[in-house]
Tab-separated table of C-alpha atoms in Angstrom:
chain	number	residue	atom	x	y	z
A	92	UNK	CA	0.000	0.000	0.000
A	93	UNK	CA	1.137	3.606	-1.151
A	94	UNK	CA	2.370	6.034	1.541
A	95	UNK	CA	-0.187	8.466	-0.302
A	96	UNK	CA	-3.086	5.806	-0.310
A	97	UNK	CA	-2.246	5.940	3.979
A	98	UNK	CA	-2.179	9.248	3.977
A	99	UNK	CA	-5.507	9.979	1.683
A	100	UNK	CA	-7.367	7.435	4.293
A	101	UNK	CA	-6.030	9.347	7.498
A	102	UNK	CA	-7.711	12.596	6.423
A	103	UNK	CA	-10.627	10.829	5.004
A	104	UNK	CA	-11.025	9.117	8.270
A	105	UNK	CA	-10.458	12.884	10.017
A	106	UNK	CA	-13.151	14.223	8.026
A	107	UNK	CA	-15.853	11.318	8.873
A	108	UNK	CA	-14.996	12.710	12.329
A	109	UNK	CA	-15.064	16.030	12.423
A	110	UNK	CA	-18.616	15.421	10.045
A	111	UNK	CA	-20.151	13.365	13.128
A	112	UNK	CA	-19.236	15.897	15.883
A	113	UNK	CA	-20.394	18.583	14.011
A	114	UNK	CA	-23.698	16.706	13.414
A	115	UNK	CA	-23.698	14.617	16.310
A	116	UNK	CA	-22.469	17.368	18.962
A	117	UNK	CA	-24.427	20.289	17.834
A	118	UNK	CA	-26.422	20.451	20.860
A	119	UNK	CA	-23.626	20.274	23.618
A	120	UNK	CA	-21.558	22.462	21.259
A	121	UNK	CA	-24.055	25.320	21.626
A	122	UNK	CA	-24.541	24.760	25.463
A	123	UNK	CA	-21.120	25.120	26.186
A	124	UNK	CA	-20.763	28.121	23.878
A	125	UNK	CA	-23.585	29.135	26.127
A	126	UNK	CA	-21.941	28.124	29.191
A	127	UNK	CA	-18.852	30.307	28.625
A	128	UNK	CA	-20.773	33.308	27.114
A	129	UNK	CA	-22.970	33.335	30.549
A	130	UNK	CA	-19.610	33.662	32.253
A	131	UNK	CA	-17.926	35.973	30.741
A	132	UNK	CA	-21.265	38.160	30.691
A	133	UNK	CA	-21.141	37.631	34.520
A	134	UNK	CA	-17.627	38.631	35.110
A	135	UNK	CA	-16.216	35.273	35.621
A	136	UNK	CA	-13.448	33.225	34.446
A	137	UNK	CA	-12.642	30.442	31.932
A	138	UNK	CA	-10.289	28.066	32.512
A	139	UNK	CA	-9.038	24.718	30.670
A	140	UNK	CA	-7.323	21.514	31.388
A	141	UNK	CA	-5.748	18.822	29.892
A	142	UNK	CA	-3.444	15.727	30.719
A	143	UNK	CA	-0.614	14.325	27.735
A	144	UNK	CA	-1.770	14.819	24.411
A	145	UNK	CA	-5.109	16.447	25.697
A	146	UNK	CA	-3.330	19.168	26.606
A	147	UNK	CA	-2.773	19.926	23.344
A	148	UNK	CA	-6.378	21.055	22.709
A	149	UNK	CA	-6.386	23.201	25.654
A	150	UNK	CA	-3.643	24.898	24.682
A	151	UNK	CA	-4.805	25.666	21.325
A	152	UNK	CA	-7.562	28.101	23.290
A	153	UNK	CA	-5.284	29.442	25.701
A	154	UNK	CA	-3.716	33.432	24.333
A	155	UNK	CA	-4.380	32.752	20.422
A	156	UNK	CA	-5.185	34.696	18.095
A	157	UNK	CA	-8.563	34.668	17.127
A	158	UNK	CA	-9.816	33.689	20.884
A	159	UNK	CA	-10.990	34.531	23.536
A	160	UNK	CA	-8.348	36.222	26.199
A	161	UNK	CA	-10.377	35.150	29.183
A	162	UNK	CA	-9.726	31.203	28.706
A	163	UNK	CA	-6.585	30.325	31.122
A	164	UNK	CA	-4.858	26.722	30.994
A	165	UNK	CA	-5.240	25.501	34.574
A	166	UNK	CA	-1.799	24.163	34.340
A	167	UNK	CA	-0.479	20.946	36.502
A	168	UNK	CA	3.557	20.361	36.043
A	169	UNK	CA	5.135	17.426	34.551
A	170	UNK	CA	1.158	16.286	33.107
A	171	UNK	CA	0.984	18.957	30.110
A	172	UNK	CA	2.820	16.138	27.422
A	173	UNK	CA	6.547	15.140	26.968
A	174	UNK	CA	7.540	18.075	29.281
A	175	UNK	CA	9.486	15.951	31.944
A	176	UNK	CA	11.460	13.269	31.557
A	177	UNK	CA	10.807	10.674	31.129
A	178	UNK	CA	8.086	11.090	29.242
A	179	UNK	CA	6.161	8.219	30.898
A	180	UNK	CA	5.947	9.803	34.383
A	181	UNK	CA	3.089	12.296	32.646
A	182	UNK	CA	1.323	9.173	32.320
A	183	UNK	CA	1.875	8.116	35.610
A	184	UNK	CA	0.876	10.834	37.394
A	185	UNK	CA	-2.297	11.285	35.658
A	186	UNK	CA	-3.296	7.888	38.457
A	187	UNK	CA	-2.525	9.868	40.896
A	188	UNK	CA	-5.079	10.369	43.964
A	189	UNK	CA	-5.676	13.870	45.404
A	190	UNK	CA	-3.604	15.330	42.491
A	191	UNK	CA	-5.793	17.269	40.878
A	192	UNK	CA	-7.152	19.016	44.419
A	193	UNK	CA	-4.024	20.300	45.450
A	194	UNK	CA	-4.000	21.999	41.733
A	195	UNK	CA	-7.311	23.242	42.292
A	196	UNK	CA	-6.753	24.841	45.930
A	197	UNK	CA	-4.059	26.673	44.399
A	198	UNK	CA	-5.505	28.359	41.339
A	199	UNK	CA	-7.080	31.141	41.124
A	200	UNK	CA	-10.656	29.215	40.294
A	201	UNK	CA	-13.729	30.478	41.691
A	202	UNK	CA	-17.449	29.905	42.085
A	203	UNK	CA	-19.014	30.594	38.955
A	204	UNK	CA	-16.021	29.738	36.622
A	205	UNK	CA	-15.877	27.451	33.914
A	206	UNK	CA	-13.463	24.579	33.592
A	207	UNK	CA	-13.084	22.811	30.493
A	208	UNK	CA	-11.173	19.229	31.141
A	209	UNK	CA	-10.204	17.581	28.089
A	210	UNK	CA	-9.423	13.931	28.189
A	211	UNK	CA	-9.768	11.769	25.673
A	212	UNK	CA	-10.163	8.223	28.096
A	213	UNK	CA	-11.290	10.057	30.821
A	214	UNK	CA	-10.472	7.211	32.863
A	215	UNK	CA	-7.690	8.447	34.939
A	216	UNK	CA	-7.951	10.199	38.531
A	217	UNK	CA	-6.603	13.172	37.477
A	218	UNK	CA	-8.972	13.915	34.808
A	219	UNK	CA	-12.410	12.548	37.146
A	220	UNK	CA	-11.131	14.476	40.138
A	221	UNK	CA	-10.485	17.871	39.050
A	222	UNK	CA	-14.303	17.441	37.323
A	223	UNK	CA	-15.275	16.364	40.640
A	224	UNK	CA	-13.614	18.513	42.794
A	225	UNK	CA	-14.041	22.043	40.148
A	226	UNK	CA	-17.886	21.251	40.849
A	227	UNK	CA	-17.484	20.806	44.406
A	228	UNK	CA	-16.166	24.397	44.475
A	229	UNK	CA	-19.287	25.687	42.318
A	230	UNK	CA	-17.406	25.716	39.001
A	231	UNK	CA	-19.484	24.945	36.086
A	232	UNK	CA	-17.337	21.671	34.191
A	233	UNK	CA	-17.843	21.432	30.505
A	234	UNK	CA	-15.730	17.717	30.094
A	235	UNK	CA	-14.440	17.125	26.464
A	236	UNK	CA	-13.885	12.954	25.806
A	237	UNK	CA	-14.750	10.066	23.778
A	238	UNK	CA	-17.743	7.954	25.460
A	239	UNK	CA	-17.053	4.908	24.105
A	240	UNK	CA	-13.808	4.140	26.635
A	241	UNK	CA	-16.687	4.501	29.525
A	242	UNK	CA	-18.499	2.141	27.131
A	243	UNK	CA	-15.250	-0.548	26.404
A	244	UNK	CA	-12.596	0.275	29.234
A	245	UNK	CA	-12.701	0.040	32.700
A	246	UNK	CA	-12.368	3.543	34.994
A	247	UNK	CA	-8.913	4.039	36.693
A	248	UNK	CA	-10.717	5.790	39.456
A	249	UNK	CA	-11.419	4.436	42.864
A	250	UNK	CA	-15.169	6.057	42.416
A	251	UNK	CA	-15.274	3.247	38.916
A	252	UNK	CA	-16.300	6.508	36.888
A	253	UNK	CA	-15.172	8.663	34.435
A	254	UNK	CA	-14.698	12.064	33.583
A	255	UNK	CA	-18.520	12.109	31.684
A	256	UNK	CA	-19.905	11.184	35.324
A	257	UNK	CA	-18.797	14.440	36.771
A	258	UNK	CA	-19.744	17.245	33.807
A	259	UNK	CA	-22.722	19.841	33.394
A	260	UNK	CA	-21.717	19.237	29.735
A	261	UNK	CA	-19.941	16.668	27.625
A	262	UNK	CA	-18.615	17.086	24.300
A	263	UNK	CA	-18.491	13.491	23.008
A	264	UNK	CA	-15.046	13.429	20.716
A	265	UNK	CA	-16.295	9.862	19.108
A	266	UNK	CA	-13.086	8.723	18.663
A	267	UNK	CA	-12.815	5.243	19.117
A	268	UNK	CA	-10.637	3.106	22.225
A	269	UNK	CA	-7.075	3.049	21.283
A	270	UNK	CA	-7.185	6.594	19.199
A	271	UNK	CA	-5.423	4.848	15.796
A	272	UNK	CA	-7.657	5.460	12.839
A	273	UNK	CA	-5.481	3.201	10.656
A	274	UNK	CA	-4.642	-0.634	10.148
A	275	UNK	CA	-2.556	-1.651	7.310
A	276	UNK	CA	-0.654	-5.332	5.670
A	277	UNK	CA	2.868	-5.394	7.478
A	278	UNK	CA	1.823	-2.991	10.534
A	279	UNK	CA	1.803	-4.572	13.535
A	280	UNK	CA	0.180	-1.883	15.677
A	281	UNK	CA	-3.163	0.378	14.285
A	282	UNK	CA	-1.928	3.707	14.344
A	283	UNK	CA	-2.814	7.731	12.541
A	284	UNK	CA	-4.502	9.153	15.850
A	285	UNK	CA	-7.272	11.675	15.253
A	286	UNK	CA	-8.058	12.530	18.478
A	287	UNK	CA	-6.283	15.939	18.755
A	288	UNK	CA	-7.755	17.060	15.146
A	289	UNK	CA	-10.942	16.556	16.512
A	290	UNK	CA	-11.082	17.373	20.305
A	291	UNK	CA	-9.151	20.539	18.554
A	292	UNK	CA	-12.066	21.548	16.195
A	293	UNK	CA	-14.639	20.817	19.323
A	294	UNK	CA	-13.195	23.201	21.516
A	295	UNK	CA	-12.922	25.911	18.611
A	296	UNK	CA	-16.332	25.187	17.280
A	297	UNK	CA	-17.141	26.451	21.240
A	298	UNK	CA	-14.955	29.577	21.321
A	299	UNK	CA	-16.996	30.352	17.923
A	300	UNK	CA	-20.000	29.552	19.553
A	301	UNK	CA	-19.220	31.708	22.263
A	302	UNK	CA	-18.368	34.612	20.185
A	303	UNK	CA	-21.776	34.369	18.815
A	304	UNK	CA	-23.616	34.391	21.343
A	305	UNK	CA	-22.098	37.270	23.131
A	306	UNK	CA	-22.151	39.330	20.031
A	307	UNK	CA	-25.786	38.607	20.139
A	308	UNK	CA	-26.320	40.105	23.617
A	309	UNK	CA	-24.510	43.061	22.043
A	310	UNK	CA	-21.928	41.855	24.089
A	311	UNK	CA	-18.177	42.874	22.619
A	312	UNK	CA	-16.454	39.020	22.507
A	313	UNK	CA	-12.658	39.760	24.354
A	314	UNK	CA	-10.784	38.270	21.593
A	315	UNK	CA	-6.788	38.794	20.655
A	316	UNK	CA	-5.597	39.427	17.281
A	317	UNK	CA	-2.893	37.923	15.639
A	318	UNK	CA	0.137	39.898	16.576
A	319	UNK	CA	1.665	39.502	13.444
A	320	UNK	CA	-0.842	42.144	11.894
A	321	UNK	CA	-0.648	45.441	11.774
A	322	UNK	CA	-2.979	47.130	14.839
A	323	UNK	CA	-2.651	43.575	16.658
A	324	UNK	CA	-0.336	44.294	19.565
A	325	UNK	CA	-2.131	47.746	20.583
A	326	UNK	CA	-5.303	45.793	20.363
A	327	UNK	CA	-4.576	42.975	22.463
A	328	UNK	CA	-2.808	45.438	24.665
A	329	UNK	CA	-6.417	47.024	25.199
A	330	UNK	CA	-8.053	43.966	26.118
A	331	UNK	CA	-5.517	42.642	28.171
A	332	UNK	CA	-5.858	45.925	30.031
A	333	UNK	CA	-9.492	46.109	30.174
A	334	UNK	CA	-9.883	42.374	31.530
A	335	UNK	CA	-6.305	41.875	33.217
A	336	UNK	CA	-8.015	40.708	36.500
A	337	UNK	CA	-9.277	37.438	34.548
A	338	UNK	CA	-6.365	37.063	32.971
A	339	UNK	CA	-3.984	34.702	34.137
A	340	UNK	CA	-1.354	33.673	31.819
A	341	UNK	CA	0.364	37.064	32.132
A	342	UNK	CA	1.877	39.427	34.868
C-alpha cells in the first residue's frame, strides 16, 4: 500500500470525524458556547485543562489569536505532554489520587467559573477528580472525551467513573478506544490518531459559539488578534488591560 493511499485514508477518516461531531455534537456544542458566554457576561473566568496529548487542545484556546483572552490553561507540572522526563511519568501521574485538588486549591478558580477538562479516556484520577472537585467548588465543568472508553474500558478511578460522570456538559469526541484510525498489511500496531484534530475543532467550534452568542447580547467578545498584523499588539494590549483581573497567563 502507497504512503499516499495511507495518507488519503487518514484525512478521510479525520473528516468522517469532524462530520459526526459537528452533526452529532451540535447540541452540547451550543450549550457550552452558552456556558462560557454566561460567564464571561457575569464577570467570571474560563479556565481549561488537559493531561498528555489532551493538553494539546487546551492549549490551542489558551492566548491565540482569534480567541478569547479570558480562557486560562489551569496548568499541573510534569502532566501537560513530553515536558518531563521521562516522558512516561506524565502518564503516571495522571493515576494519581488527590492530584488534581491540590492543583485546584491553588488556582485562582472560583465559584461561577468554567473549567473545560479535556481527556480523551477520561479514565484516569486526574482527569475525574479535578471534574469532581471544580464542581465541588461551584465551578461549572464542561468535560471534552470520547464515550465509548466509559463504554469498552474500565475507569482508573477508585469512584469506577469517568470524567462524563462528573460534567454539566460533555462534548463526546467519538473517537474510538485506542485513538489509531489506521490498520494496514505489514503494521503490527493500528496507528494515525485523530483525536487531537478533533477534540481541537470541538473546543474551537465552542470559542466560535461563544463569540456568537455574546455578540448577540450586544456583548463585545474579548478576543486577541494575531500579533503579526498590523494594529494587533495595541489591540490585544487594550483587552488585556481592560480584563487583566481574569487574565492569568500574564503578569
Amino acid at each position: 500500500m502507497s504512503e499516499n493511499k495511507l495518507a488519503g485514508q487518514f484525512f478521510d477518516a479525520a473528516i468522517e470525524l469532524l462530520h459526526r461531531v459537528r452533526d452529532e455534537e451540535a447540541d452540547s456544542v451550543a450549550a457550552a458556547g452558552t456556558a462560557i458566554a454566561d460567564t464571561v457576561a457575569a464577570g467570571g473566568r474560563l479556565f481549561a485543562f488537559g493531561a498528555g496529548h489532551s493538553s494539546l487542545a487546551a492549549q490551542d484556546v489558551v492566548y491565540r489569536a482569534g480567541g478569547l483572552a479570558l480562557m486560562n490553561l489551569l496548568a499541573v507540572p510534569g502532566v501537560v505532554g513530553v515536558d518531563v522526563m521521562p516522558a512516561t511519568l506524565g502518564s503516571a501521574l495522571e493515576r494519581v489520587d488527590g492530584l488534581a485538588g491540590a492543583v485546584l486549591d491553588s488556582s485562582p478558580v472560583k465559584a461561577g467559573d468554567v473549567l473545560v477538562v479535556i481527556s480523551l479516556s477520561g479514565r484516569n484520577a486526574l482527569p475525574v477528580e479535578m471534574a469532581m472537585n471544580a464542581r465541588a467548588l461551584g465551578l461549572k465543568v464542561i468535560g471534552v472525551t470520547s464515550v465509548a472508553y466509559a463504554q469498552g474500558t474500565r475507569s482508573r478511578h477508585k469512584s469506577g467513573t469517568f470524567l462524563k460522570d462528573h460534567c454539566d456538559i460533555v462534548l463526546d469526541s467519538k473517537i474510538a478506544v485506542g485513538d489509531a484510525e489506521l490498520t494496514a498489511d505489514g503494521i503490527d500496531a493500528p496507528f494515525a490518531p485523530a483525536s487531537t484534530v478533533v477534540t481541537t475543532a470541538l473546543m474551537q467550534a465552542v470559542m466560535a459559539a461563544a463569540a456568537g452568542e455574546l455578540a448577540g447580547r450586544g456583548i463585545e467578545p474579548p478576543l486577541l488578534r494575531s500579533g503579526n498584523v498590523d494594529g494587533g499588539h495595541e489591540w490585544n494590549g487594550r483587552v488585556m488591560s481592560e480584563y487583566g483581573d481574569r487574565i492569568f497567563f500574564r503578569h
